[in-house]
PDB file of C-alpha atoms in Angstrom:
ATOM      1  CA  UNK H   1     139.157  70.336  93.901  1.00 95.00           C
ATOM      2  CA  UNK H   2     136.577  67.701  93.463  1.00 97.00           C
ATOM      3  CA  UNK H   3     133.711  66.664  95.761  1.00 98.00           C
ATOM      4  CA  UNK H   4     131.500  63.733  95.275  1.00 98.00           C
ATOM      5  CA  UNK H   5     127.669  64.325  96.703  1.00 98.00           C
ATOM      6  CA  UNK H   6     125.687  60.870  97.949  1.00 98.00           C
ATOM      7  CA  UNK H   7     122.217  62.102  99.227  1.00 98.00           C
ATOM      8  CA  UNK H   8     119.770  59.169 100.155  1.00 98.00           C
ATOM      9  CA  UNK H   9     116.056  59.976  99.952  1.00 98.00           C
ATOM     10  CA  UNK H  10     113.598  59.212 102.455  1.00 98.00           C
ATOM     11  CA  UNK H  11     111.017  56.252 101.806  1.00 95.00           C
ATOM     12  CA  UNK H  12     108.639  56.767  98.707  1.00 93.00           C
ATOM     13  CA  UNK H  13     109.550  59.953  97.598  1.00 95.00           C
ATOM     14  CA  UNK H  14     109.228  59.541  93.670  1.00 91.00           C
ATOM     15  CA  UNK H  15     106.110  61.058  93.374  1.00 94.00           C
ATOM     16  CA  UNK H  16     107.897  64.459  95.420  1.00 96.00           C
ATOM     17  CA  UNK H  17     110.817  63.610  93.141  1.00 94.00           C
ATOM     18  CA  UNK H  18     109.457  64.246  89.839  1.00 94.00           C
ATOM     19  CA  UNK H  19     107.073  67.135  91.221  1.00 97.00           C
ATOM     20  CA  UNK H  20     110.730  68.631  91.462  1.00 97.00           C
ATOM     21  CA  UNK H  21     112.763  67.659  88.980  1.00 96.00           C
ATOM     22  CA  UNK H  22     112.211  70.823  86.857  1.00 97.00           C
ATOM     23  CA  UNK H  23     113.076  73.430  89.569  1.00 97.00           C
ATOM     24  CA  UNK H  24     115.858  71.190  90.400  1.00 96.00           C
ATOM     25  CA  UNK H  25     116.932  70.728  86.865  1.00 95.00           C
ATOM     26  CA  UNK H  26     117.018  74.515  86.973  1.00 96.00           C
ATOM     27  CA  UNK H  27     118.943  75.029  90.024  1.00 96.00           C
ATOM     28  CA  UNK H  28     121.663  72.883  88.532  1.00 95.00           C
ATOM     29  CA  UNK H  29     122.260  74.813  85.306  1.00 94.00           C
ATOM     30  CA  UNK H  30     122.584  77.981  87.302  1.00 93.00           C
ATOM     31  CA  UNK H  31     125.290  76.391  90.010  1.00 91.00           C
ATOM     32  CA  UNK H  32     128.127  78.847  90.852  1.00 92.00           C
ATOM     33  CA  UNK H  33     130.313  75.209  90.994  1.00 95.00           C
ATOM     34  CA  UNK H  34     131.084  73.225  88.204  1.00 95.00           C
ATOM     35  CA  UNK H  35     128.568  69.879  87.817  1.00 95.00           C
ATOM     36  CA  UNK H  36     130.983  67.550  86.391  1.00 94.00           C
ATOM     37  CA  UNK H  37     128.550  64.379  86.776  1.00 94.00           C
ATOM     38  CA  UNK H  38     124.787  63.745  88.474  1.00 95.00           C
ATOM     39  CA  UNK H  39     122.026  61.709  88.424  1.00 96.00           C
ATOM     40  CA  UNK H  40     119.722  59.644  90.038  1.00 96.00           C
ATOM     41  CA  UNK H  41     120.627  56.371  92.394  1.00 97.00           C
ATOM     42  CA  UNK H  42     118.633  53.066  91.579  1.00 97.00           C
ATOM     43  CA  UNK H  43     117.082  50.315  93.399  1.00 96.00           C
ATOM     44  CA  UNK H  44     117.963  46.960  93.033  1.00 97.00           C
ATOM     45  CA  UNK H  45     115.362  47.282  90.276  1.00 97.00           C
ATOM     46  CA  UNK H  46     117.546  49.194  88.291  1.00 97.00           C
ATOM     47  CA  UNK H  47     114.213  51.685  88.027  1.00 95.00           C
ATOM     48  CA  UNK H  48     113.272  52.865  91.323  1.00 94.00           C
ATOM     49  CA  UNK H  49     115.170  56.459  92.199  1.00 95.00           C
ATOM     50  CA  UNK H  50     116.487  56.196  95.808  1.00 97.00           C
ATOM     51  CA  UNK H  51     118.370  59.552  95.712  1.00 97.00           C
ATOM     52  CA  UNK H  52     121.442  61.658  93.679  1.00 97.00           C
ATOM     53  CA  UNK H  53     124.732  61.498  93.232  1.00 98.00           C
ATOM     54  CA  UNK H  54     127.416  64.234  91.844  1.00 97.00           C
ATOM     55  CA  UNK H  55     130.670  65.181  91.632  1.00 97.00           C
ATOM     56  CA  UNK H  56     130.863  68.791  91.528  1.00 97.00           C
ATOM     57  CA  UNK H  57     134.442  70.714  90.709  1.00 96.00           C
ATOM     58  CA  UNK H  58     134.883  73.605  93.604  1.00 97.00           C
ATOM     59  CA  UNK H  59     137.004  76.087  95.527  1.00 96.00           C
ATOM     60  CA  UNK H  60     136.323  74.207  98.997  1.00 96.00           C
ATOM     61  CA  UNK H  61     134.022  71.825 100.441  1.00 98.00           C
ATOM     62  CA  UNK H  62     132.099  74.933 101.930  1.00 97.00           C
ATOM     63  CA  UNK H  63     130.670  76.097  98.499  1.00 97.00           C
ATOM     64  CA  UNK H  64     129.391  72.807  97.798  1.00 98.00           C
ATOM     65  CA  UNK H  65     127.585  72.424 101.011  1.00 97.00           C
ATOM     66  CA  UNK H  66     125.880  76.056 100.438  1.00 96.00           C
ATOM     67  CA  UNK H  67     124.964  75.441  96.754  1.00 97.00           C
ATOM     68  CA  UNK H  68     123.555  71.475  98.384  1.00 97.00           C
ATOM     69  CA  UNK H  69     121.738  73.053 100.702  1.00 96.00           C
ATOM     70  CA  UNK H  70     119.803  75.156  98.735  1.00 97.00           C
ATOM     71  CA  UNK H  71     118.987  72.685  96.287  1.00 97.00           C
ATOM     72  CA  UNK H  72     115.539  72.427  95.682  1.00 97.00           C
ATOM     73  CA  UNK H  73     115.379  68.432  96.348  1.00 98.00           C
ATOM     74  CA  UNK H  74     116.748  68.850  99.563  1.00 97.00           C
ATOM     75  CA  UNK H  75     114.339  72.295 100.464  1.00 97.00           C
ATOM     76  CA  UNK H  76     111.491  69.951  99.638  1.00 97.00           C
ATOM     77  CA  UNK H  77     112.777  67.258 102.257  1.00 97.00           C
ATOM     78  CA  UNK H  78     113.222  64.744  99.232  1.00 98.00           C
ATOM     79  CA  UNK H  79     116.984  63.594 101.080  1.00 98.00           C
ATOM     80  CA  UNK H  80     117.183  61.594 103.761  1.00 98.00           C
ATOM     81  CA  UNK H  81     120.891  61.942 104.491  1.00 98.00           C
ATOM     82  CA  UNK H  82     123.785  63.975 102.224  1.00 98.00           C
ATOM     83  CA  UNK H  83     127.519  63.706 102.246  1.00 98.00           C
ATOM     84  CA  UNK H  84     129.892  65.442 101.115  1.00 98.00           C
ATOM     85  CA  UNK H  85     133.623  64.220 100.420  1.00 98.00           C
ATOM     86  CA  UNK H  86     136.676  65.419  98.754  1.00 98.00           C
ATOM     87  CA  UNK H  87     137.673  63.651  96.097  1.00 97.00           C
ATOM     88  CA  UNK H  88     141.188  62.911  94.370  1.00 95.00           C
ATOM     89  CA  UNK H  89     140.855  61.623  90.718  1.00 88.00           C
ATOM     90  CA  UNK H  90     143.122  59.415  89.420  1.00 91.00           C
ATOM     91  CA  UNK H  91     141.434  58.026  86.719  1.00 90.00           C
ATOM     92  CA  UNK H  92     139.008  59.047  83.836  1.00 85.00           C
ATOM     93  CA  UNK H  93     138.537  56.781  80.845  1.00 88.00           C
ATOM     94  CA  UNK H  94     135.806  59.066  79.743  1.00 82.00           C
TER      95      UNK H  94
END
């Protein structure tokens, strides 16, 4: 099954962002789930990172939450709000 993960950060946290990005770069390449898709979501400015998106491949919506809430964005308060959703693809022009 697919999830899709839409976590909002808290106001001006770029600076906490990017002190980690590394450890949550690493956290990612270890995940029990499969990361089918993530990055950053933009400001209007098309520059500014307001939070992260994925879509993650998983048994149930349970595994995702554990692996989320251990990421090391959200440890270091970085997201404002997260959620979680199944997800049903129907299309992929990749």
């Amino acid at each position: 099954m697919h999830f899709t993960v839409y976590c909002l950060d808290h106001d001006n946290m770029v600076e906490r962002r990017l002190a980690h990005y590394e450890a949550h770069k690493a956290y990612l390449a270890k995940a029990p789930i499969r990361t089918i898709m993530s990055g950053p979501l933009l400001a209007g400015d098309q520059q500014t990172m307001i939070g992260s998106f994925f879509l993650y491949e998983a048994d149930d919506i349970a595994e995702v939450m554990r692996f989320n809430s251990s990421d090391p964005f959200n440890e270091a308060g970085i997201w404002r709000t997260v959620d979680i959703r199944p997800f049903l693809k129907r299309v992929d022009n990749r």
